Each structure stands twice: as C-alpha cells, then as structure tokens.
Coordinates of N, CA and C and ligand atoms in Angstrom, one line a residue:
X4 N 99.7 103.9 94.9 CA 98.9 103.1 95.9 C 99.8 103.1 97.3
X5 N 98.8 103.1 98.4 CA 99.5 103.0 99.7 C 100.0 101.6 100.0
X6 N 101.1 101.6 100.8 CA 101.6 100.4 101.1 C 100.9 99.6 102.1
X7 N 101.4 98.7 102.7 CA 100.8 98.0 103.8 C 100.3 98.8 105.0
X8 N 99.4 98.4 105.8 CA 99.3 99.1 107.2 C 100.3 98.9 108.1
X9 N 100.9 100.0 108.6 CA 102.0 99.7 109.5 C 101.6 99.6 110.9
X10 N 101.9 98.5 111.5 CA 101.4 98.0 112.8 C 102.4 98.2 114.0
X11 N 102.0 98.7 115.1 CA 102.9 98.6 116.3 C 102.1 97.7 117.3
X12 N 103.1 96.7 117.8 CA 102.5 95.6 118.7 C 103.0 96.1 120.2
X13 N 102.3 96.3 121.0 CA 102.7 96.6 122.3 C 102.6 95.3 123.2
X14 N 103.7 95.1 123.9 CA 103.7 93.8 124.8 C 104.4 94.2 126.1
X15 N 104.1 93.1 127.2 CA 104.8 93.2 128.2 C 105.5 91.9 128.7
X16 N 105.3 90.8 127.7 CA 105.7 89.6 128.3 C 106.1 88.7 127.1
X17 N 105.8 87.5 127.2 CA 106.2 86.4 126.2 C 106.0 86.7 124.8
X18 N 104.9 87.2 124.5 CA 104.6 87.5 123.1 C 104.3 86.5 122.2
X19 N 103.5 85.4 122.6 CA 103.2 84.6 121.7 C 102.1 85.0 120.5
X20 N 101.3 86.0 121.0 CA 100.4 86.6 120.2 C 101.2 87.6 119.1
X21 N 102.3 88.3 119.6 CA 103.1 89.0 118.9 C 103.7 87.9 117.5
X22 N 104.1 86.8 117.9 CA 104.8 85.8 117.2 C 103.7 85.4 116.1
X23 N 102.4 85.1 116.4 CA 101.4 84.7 115.4 C 101.1 85.9 114.5
X24 N 101.2 87.2 115.0 CA 101.1 88.4 114.2 C 102.2 88.5 113.1
X25 N 103.3 88.3 113.6 CA 104.5 88.4 112.8 C 104.4 87.3 111.7
X26 N 104.1 86.0 112.1 CA 104.1 85.0 111.1 C 103.0 85.1 110.0
X27 N 101.9 85.6 110.5 CA 100.8 85.8 109.5 C 101.0 86.9 108.6
X28 N 101.6 87.9 109.3 CA 101.9 89.2 108.2 C 102.8 88.8 107.2
X29 N 103.6 87.8 107.3 CA 104.6 87.4 106.3 C 103.9 86.7 105.1
X30 N 102.7 86.2 105.1 CA 102.0 85.6 104.2 C 101.7 86.6 103.1
X31 N 101.8 86.0 101.8 CA 101.7 86.9 100.8 C 100.2 87.6 100.7
X32 N 100.1 88.7 100.4 CA 98.7 89.3 100.3 C 98.3 90.0 101.6
X33 N 99.0 89.7 102.8 CA 98.5 90.1 104.1 C 98.6 91.6 104.1
X34 N 97.5 92.4 104.5 CA 97.5 93.9 104.3 C 98.2 94.8 105.3
X35 N 98.8 94.1 106.2 CA 99.6 94.9 107.3 C 100.9 94.2 107.5
X36 N 101.9 95.1 108.0 CA 103.3 94.6 108.4 C 103.5 95.1 109.9
X37 N 104.1 94.4 110.7 CA 104.6 94.7 112.0 C 105.8 95.4 111.8
X38 N 105.7 96.8 112.1 CA 106.7 97.8 111.8 C 107.5 98.1 113.1
X39 N 106.9 97.8 114.2 CA 107.5 98.4 115.5 C 107.0 97.6 116.7
X40 N 107.6 97.1 117.7 CA 107.3 96.6 118.9 C 107.7 97.3 120.0
X41 N 106.6 97.6 120.8 CA 106.9 98.4 122.1 C 106.8 97.5 123.1
X42 N 107.6 97.6 124.2 CA 107.4 96.8 125.4 C 107.4 97.8 126.5
X43 N 106.8 97.4 127.7 CA 106.6 98.2 128.9 C 107.7 97.7 129.9
X44 N 108.6 96.8 129.5 CA 109.7 96.3 130.2 C 110.8 95.7 129.3
X45 N 112.0 95.8 129.8 CA 113.1 95.4 129.1 C 113.4 93.9 129.0
X46 N 112.6 93.2 130.0 CA 112.8 91.7 130.0 C 111.9 91.0 129.3
X47 N 111.0 91.6 128.6 CA 109.9 90.8 127.7 C 110.5 89.9 126.9
X48 N 110.2 88.7 126.8 CA 110.8 87.8 125.8 C 110.3 88.1 124.3
X49 N 109.1 88.8 124.2 CA 108.7 89.3 122.9 C 109.7 90.2 122.2
X50 N 110.5 90.9 122.9 CA 111.4 91.7 122.4 C 112.4 90.8 121.6
X51 N 112.9 89.7 122.2 CA 113.6 88.7 121.5 C 113.0 88.3 120.2
X52 N 111.9 88.0 120.2 CA 111.1 87.6 119.0 C 111.0 88.6 117.9
X53 N 111.0 89.9 118.2 CA 110.9 90.9 117.2 C 112.3 91.2 116.6
X54 N 113.4 91.0 117.5 CA 114.8 91.2 117.0 C 115.1 90.1 116.1
X55 N 114.6 88.9 116.4 CA 114.8 87.8 115.4 C 114.4 88.1 114.0
X56 N 113.3 88.9 113.9 CA 112.7 89.2 112.7 C 113.2 90.6 112.2
X57 N 114.1 91.1 112.8 CA 114.7 92.4 112.5 C 113.5 93.5 112.6
X58 N 112.7 93.5 113.5 CA 111.7 94.5 113.7 C 112.2 95.5 114.7
X59 N 112.1 96.7 114.5 CA 112.6 97.7 115.4 C 111.8 97.6 116.7
X60 N 112.6 97.7 117.7 CA 111.8 97.6 119.2 C 112.1 98.8 119.9
X61 N 111.3 99.1 121.0 CA 111.6 100.2 122.0 C 111.0 99.8 123.3
X62 N 111.5 100.2 124.5 CA 111.2 100.0 125.7 C 110.8 101.4 126.4
X63 N 109.5 101.6 126.7 CA 109.1 102.9 127.3 C 108.4 102.6 128.6
X64 N 109.0 103.1 129.6 CA 108.7 102.7 130.9 C 107.9 104.0 131.6
X65 N 106.8 103.8 132.2 CA 106.3 104.9 133.0 C 107.2 105.6 134.0
X66 N 107.9 104.7 134.7 CA 108.6 105.2 135.9 C 109.9 105.9 135.4
X67 N 110.2 105.9 134.0 CA 111.3 106.8 133.6 C 111.0 108.3 133.4
X68 N 109.6 108.7 133.5 CA 109.1 109.9 133.3 C 108.4 110.6 134.4
X69 N 108.6 111.8 134.6 CA 108.0 112.5 135.7 C 106.6 112.7 135.7
X70 N 106.0 112.9 134.4 CA 104.6 113.0 134.3 C 104.0 112.1 133.3
X71 N 102.7 111.9 133.4 CA 102.1 111.0 132.3 C 102.1 111.7 131.0
X72 N 102.1 113.1 130.9 CA 102.2 113.7 129.7 C 103.6 113.4 129.0
X73 N 104.6 113.3 129.7 CA 105.9 113.0 129.1 C 105.9 111.8 128.6
X74 N 105.3 110.8 129.5 CA 105.3 109.3 129.1 C 104.4 109.2 127.7
X75 N 103.3 109.8 127.7 CA 102.6 109.7 126.5 C 103.3 110.3 125.3
X76 N 104.0 111.5 125.3 CA 104.7 112.1 124.3 C 105.7 111.2 123.8
X77 N 106.4 110.4 124.8 CA 107.4 109.5 124.4 C 106.9 108.4 123.5
X78 N 105.7 107.9 124.0 CA 105.0 106.9 123.1 C 104.7 107.4 121.8
X79 N 104.0 108.5 121.8 CA 103.6 109.1 120.6 C 104.7 109.5 119.4
X80 N 105.8 109.9 120.0 CA 107.0 110.2 119.2 C 107.5 108.9 118.6
X81 N 107.6 107.9 119.4 CA 108.0 106.6 118.7 C 107.1 106.0 117.7
X82 N 105.8 106.2 117.9 CA 104.7 105.7 116.9 C 105.0 106.5 115.7
X83 N 105.2 107.9 115.9 CA 105.4 108.8 114.6 C 106.6 108.4 113.9
X84 N 107.9 108.1 114.6 CA 109.0 107.9 114.0 C 108.9 106.6 113.2
X85 N 108.0 105.7 113.7 CA 107.9 104.6 112.8 C 106.6 104.5 111.9
X86 N 106.1 105.7 111.8 CA 104.9 105.9 110.9 C 103.8 104.8 110.8
X87 N 103.4 104.7 112.3 CA 102.4 103.7 112.8 C 101.1 104.1 112.4
X88 N 100.3 103.2 111.8 CA 98.9 103.5 111.5 C 98.1 102.8 112.5
X89 N 98.4 101.5 113.0 CA 97.3 100.8 113.8 C 98.3 100.2 115.1
X90 N 97.8 100.1 116.2 CA 98.3 99.6 117.3 C 97.6 98.2 117.6
X91 N 98.5 97.1 117.9 CA 97.8 95.9 118.5 C 98.3 95.7 119.8
X92 N 97.5 95.6 120.9 CA 97.8 95.4 122.3 C 97.9 93.8 122.4
X93 N 99.1 93.2 122.8 CA 99.3 91.8 122.9 C 99.8 91.4 124.3
X94 N 99.1 91.4 125.3 CA 99.7 91.1 126.5 C 100.3 92.4 127.1
X95 N 99.8 93.6 126.7 CA 100.5 94.9 127.2 C 99.7 95.1 128.6
X96 N 100.6 95.3 129.7 CA 99.9 95.2 130.9 C 99.8 96.7 131.6
X97 N 100.1 97.7 130.8 CA 99.9 99.1 131.3 C 98.9 99.7 130.6
X98 N 98.3 100.8 131.2 CA 97.3 101.6 130.7 C 97.7 102.5 129.6
X99 N 97.0 102.5 128.5 CA 97.4 103.3 127.2 C 96.9 104.7 127.6
X100 N 97.8 105.7 127.5 CA 97.6 107.0 127.7 C 96.4 107.5 126.8
X101 N 95.5 108.3 127.4 CA 94.3 108.9 126.9 C 94.7 109.5 125.5
X102 N 95.9 110.3 125.4 CA 96.2 111.0 124.2 C 96.4 109.9 123.1
X103 N 97.1 108.8 123.4 CA 97.3 107.8 122.3 C 96.0 107.2 121.9
X104 N 95.0 107.0 122.8 CA 93.7 106.3 122.4 C 93.1 107.4 121.5
X105 N 93.2 108.6 122.0 CA 92.4 109.8 121.1 C 92.9 109.7 119.7
X106 N 94.4 109.8 119.7 CA 94.9 110.0 118.3 C 94.6 108.7 117.4
X107 N 94.6 107.7 118.0 CA 94.5 106.2 117.3 C 93.0 105.7 117.4
X108 N 92.1 106.6 117.5 CA 90.6 106.2 117.7 C 90.2 105.2 116.6
X109 N 89.6 104.1 117.0 CA 89.3 103.0 116.2 C 90.3 102.2 115.4
X110 N 91.6 102.5 115.9 CA 92.7 101.9 115.2 C 93.6 101.3 116.4
X111 N 93.2 100.9 117.5 CA 93.9 100.2 118.5 C 92.9 98.9 118.7
X112 N 93.7 97.8 118.5 CA 93.1 96.4 118.8 C 93.6 95.8 120.0
X113 N 92.7 95.0 120.8 CA 93.3 94.3 121.9 C 92.7 92.8 121.7
X114 N 93.5 91.9 122.4 CA 93.0 90.4 122.3 C 92.7 90.2 123.8
X115 N 91.5 89.8 124.1 CA 91.1 89.4 125.6 C 90.7 87.9 125.6
X116 N 91.3 87.2 126.6 CA 91.1 85.7 126.5 C 89.7 85.3 127.1
X117 N 88.6 86.0 126.9 CA 87.3 85.4 127.2 C 86.3 86.1 126.3
X118 N 85.0 85.6 126.2 CA 84.0 86.2 125.2 C 83.4 87.3 125.9
X119 N 84.0 88.6 125.7 CA 83.4 89.8 126.2 C 82.0 90.0 125.6
X120 N 81.0 90.7 126.2 CA 81.3 91.6 127.4 C 81.4 90.8 128.7
X121 N 81.4 89.5 128.9 CA 81.5 88.8 130.0 C 83.0 88.7 130.5
X122 N 83.3 88.5 131.7 CA 84.7 88.2 132.2 C 85.7 89.3 131.6
X123 N 85.4 90.6 131.6 CA 86.3 91.8 131.3 C 86.4 92.6 132.4
X124 N 87.1 93.7 132.1 CA 87.2 94.8 133.1 C 88.5 94.8 133.9
X125 N 88.5 95.8 134.7 CA 90.0 96.0 135.6 C 90.2 94.7 136.3
X126 N 91.3 94.5 136.4 CA 91.6 93.1 137.3 C 91.3 91.7 136.6
X127 N 90.7 91.8 135.4 CA 90.3 90.5 134.7 C 91.4 90.2 133.7
X128 N 92.5 89.6 134.2 CA 93.6 89.2 133.1 C 94.3 88.1 133.6
X129 N 94.9 87.4 132.7 CA 95.6 86.2 133.0 C 94.7 85.1 133.4
X130 N 95.3 84.3 134.3 CA 94.6 83.2 134.9 C 93.3 83.4 135.6
X131 N 93.1 84.7 136.1 CA 92.0 85.0 136.8 C 90.8 84.9 135.9
X132 N 90.9 85.3 134.6 CA 89.9 85.1 133.5 C 89.3 83.8 133.5
X133 N 90.4 82.9 133.3 CA 89.9 81.5 133.1 C 89.4 80.7 134.3
X134 N 89.9 81.2 135.6 CA 89.3 80.8 136.8 C 87.8 81.3 137.0
X135 N 87.6 82.4 136.6 CA 86.3 83.0 136.7 C 85.3 82.3 135.7
X136 N 85.7 82.1 134.6 CA 85.0 81.4 133.5 C 84.5 79.9 134.0
X137 N 85.5 79.1 134.5 CA 85.1 77.9 135.1 C 84.3 78.0 136.3
X138 N 84.6 78.9 137.2 CA 83.6 79.0 138.4 C 82.2 79.4 138.1
X139 N 82.1 80.1 136.9 CA 80.7 80.3 136.6 C 80.0 79.2 136.0
X140 N 80.6 78.1 135.6 CA 79.9 77.0 135.1 C 79.7 77.3 133.5
X141 N 80.6 78.1 132.8 CA 80.5 78.3 131.5 C 80.7 77.0 130.7
X142 N 80.0 76.8 129.6 CA 80.5 75.6 128.8 C 81.3 76.2 127.6
X143 N 81.3 77.4 127.3 CA 82.2 77.8 126.2 C 82.9 79.0 126.7
X144 N 84.1 79.3 126.0 CA 84.9 80.5 126.2 C 85.5 80.8 124.9
X145 N 86.6 81.6 124.9 CA 87.3 81.9 123.7 C 87.7 83.3 123.7
X146 N 88.7 83.8 122.8 CA 89.2 85.1 122.8 C 88.2 86.0 122.0
X147 N 88.4 87.3 122.5 CA 87.6 88.3 121.7 C 88.7 89.5 121.3
X148 N 88.6 89.9 120.1 CA 89.5 90.9 119.5 C 88.5 92.1 119.4
X149 N 89.0 93.1 120.2 CA 88.0 94.3 120.1 C 88.8 95.7 120.0
X150 N 88.1 96.7 119.6 CA 88.8 97.9 119.5 C 89.0 98.6 121.0
X151 N 90.0 99.4 121.3 CA 90.3 99.8 122.5 C 89.8 101.4 122.7
X152 N 88.9 101.6 123.6 CA 88.6 102.9 124.1 C 89.1 103.3 125.5
X153 N 88.4 104.3 126.0 CA 89.0 104.8 127.4 C 88.7 103.8 128.5
X154 N 87.8 102.9 128.3 CA 87.3 101.9 129.4 C 87.9 100.5 129.1
X155 N 88.4 99.9 130.0 CA 88.9 98.5 130.0 C 88.0 97.5 129.4
X156 N 88.4 96.9 128.3 CA 87.7 95.7 127.8 C 86.5 96.1 127.2
X157 N 86.2 97.3 126.7 CA 84.8 98.0 126.5 C 84.6 98.3 125.1
X158 N 85.6 98.6 124.3 CA 85.4 98.9 122.8 C 84.7 98.1 122.0
X159 N 84.3 98.3 120.8 CA 83.4 97.6 120.0 C 84.2 96.1 119.5
X160 N 83.4 95.1 119.7 CA 84.0 93.8 119.4 C 84.3 93.6 117.9
X161 N 85.4 93.2 117.3 CA 85.8 93.0 116.0 C 85.5 91.7 115.6
X162 N 86.0 90.5 116.3 CA 85.9 89.1 116.2 C 85.8 88.4 117.4
X163 N 85.2 87.2 117.5 CA 85.5 86.3 118.5 C 85.5 84.9 118.0
X164 N 86.1 84.0 118.9 CA 86.2 82.7 118.5 C 85.9 81.8 119.8
X165 N 84.9 80.6 119.5 CA 84.4 79.9 120.5 C 85.3 78.7 120.7
X166 N 85.6 78.3 122.0 CA 86.1 76.8 122.3 C 85.2 76.3 123.4
X167 N 85.3 75.1 123.6 CA 84.6 74.5 124.7 C 85.4 74.5 126.0
X168 N 84.6 74.7 127.1 CA 85.1 74.6 128.4 C 84.9 73.0 128.7
X169 N 85.8 72.2 129.1 CA 85.5 70.7 129.2 C 85.4 70.3 130.7
X170 N 84.5 69.4 131.1 CA 84.5 69.0 132.4 C 85.9 68.8 132.9
X171 N 86.1 69.2 134.0 CA 87.4 68.9 134.7 C 88.6 69.8 134.3
X172 N 88.3 70.9 133.5 CA 89.3 71.7 132.9 C 89.8 72.5 134.2
X173 N 91.1 72.6 134.3 CA 91.8 73.6 135.2 C 92.0 75.0 134.4
X174 N 92.1 75.9 135.2 CA 92.4 77.2 134.5 C 93.6 77.2 133.5
X175 N 94.6 76.4 133.7 CA 95.7 76.2 132.9 C 95.3 75.5 131.6
X176 N 94.4 74.5 131.7 CA 93.9 73.8 130.6 C 93.2 74.7 129.7
X177 N 92.3 75.6 130.2 CA 91.4 76.4 129.5 C 92.2 77.5 128.9
X178 N 93.2 77.9 129.4 CA 94.1 79.1 129.1 C 94.7 78.5 127.7
X179 N 95.3 77.4 127.8 CA 96.0 76.7 126.7 C 95.1 76.6 125.5
X180 N 94.0 76.2 125.7 CA 92.9 76.1 124.6 C 92.5 77.5 124.1
X181 N 92.3 78.5 124.8 CA 91.9 79.9 124.5 C 93.2 80.5 123.8
X182 N 94.3 80.2 124.2 CA 95.6 81.0 123.5 C 95.8 80.4 122.1
X183 N 95.6 79.1 122.0 CA 95.6 78.6 120.7 C 94.6 79.2 119.7
X184 N 93.4 79.5 120.1 CA 92.5 80.1 119.5 C 92.9 81.7 119.1
X185 N 93.4 82.3 120.2 CA 93.9 83.6 120.1 C 94.8 83.8 118.7
X186 N 95.7 82.7 118.6 CA 96.7 82.9 117.6 C 96.3 82.9 116.2
X187 N 94.9 82.2 116.2 CA 94.3 82.2 114.9 C 93.4 83.5 114.7
X188 N 92.7 84.0 115.7 CA 91.9 85.0 115.7 C 92.3 86.3 115.4
X189 N 93.7 86.7 116.2 CA 94.2 88.0 116.2 C 94.6 88.3 114.7
X190 N 95.3 87.5 114.1 CA 95.8 87.9 112.7 C 94.4 88.2 111.8
X191 N 93.5 87.4 112.1 CA 92.2 87.6 111.1 C 91.6 89.0 111.6
X192 N 91.6 89.3 112.8 CA 91.0 90.6 113.2 C 91.9 91.8 112.7
X193 N 93.2 91.5 112.7 CA 94.0 92.6 112.2 C 93.9 92.8 110.8
X194 N 93.6 91.6 110.0 CA 93.5 91.8 108.6 C 92.1 92.4 108.4
X195 N 91.2 92.2 109.0 CA 89.9 92.8 108.8 C 90.0 94.3 109.0
X196 N 90.6 94.8 110.1 CA 90.7 96.2 110.4 C 91.7 96.9 109.3
X197 N 92.7 96.2 109.0 CA 93.6 96.9 107.9 C 92.9 96.9 106.7
X198 N 92.1 95.9 106.2 CA 91.4 95.9 105.0 C 90.4 97.2 105.0
X199 N 89.8 97.3 106.1 CA 88.7 98.3 106.2 C 89.3 99.6 106.1
X200 N 90.4 99.9 106.7 CA 91.2 101.2 106.7 C 91.6 101.5 105.3
X201 N 92.1 100.4 104.6 CA 92.6 100.7 103.2 C 91.4 101.0 102.2
X202 N 90.2 100.3 102.4 CA 89.2 100.7 101.5 C 88.6 102.0 101.9
X203 N 88.7 102.4 103.2 CA 88.0 103.7 103.5 C 88.9 104.8 102.7
X204 N 90.2 104.6 102.9 CA 91.1 105.5 102.1 C 91.0 105.6 100.7
X205 N 90.6 104.6 100.2 CA 90.4 104.6 98.7 C 89.1 105.3 98.3
X206 N 88.1 105.3 99.2 CA 87.0 106.1 98.9 C 87.1 107.7 99.1
X207 N 88.1 108.1 99.9 CA 88.3 109.4 100.1 C 88.6 110.3 98.8
Ligands
GRF11 C1 97.0 86.6 126.3 O1 96.2 85.7 127.0 C2 95.9 87.6 125.8 O2 94.7 87.3 125.6 C3 96.1 88.7 126.9 O3 97.5 88.6 127.3 C4 98.1 87.3 127.0 C5 99.3 87.6 126.2 O4 100.0 86.3 125.9 N1 95.7 90.0 126.6 P1 101.3 86.4 125.0 O5 102.3 87.3 125.6 O6 100.9 86.9 123.7 O7 101.7 85.0 125.0

C-alpha cells in the first residue's frame, strides 16, 4: 500500500497557513504529510515553523541563478529529492516556473484570500484584495483553495469558505476573519486532493 501523499509547502513569509497544514497533517488518518518546505527567501518565519517540526527546508532564490531554466531545475531537483507528490503554495510570492506546473499538473494547490473568480489575478494579493472587496461593497468574502495553472488565480476551484464582510470593516479586520477561515479550509482542500490521488492510484 502507498504511504501518505508527500507535500511540499512553498512559502515567502510568516507561514500561518503552513502551520495549519502541519498541525492538521498530524491528526490520525490524515492522508498527507508535510515532507518539505521551500522558501523564496531565507528570512521567512515559516522556515522556523518547519524546523520546529523537524521538516526539511530549502531556500531557492531566482537571483542566485543565471537563467530561469537553472532556477526551475533547482526546484525540480529539490522536489524529486524529497519525493514530493503535491505542492501547496502558502503565501509564496514568486511565479512558479512553467516546467514545475507542467510536471505537477493538477497537483499544485494555492490558497487565495477572496472568493475567486472575483478579486484575483496579477497584483491582487495581501491587503489589496481585502481593500478591493470592501470598496466593491461586497457583503461576503472568504478564501478559495484552487489548483494552479499557468494563469494567476485561474485553475479549478477545489473549495471555498464564506465569511461576512461587516459594516465598518477595515481591510485589516477582513483579513483577520478570512485568514482564520483559510486555516480551516486549506487542510480540508489538501485532504480532498490527497484522497482523490490515492483513490485514482488504487484504480490503476
Ligand atoms: C494568505 O492570506 C494567503 O491567502 C495568501 O498569502 C497569505 C499567506 O499568509 N496566498 P501566511 O504566510 O500563511 O500567514
């Protein structure tokens, strides 16, 4: 029988979503384990979180490579070395090389802090998203977990969770509410994808 789905989490910052994935994956019966954490910079606090759980980490920066080919090969080599099945982007602020997307087609998840297809696309990240939601007069927002393809925030939606936008909310208020929902949603989306992969493999 195959073991758990081996997951690499890509981060650039604080990694609260990484933490929720680590915590959830420790529950009995969870079909995936966090096997590797890759950061786009060496100062990301998420690296600390990984180390505390003895999860192997790597820092791969575009600026250390002459070509994008060498950069994507370095990422692919690290993923292969850790026998990774699935990638979860969790606040990763760099573009994923096309080679990685092709190789992990339908096996890369991202979490976006709004209800896609609204409020997504290039430049829609962080507080800008919540500001735009409030400016548009939306009464609901919430995270979207989706598959990653070559277009920003475009791949198939796996799961969403709704939270209210309350009168007088600042972008910071809304971010906090959405982030709490992210921490519940992302592990569930990972569980669903991992179970799907495992059951597809059984049918082969
Ligand atoms: C989250 O808001 C997520 O939706 C977005 O990046 C942020 C990452 O936060 N993609 P954290 O590093 O997981 O705390």
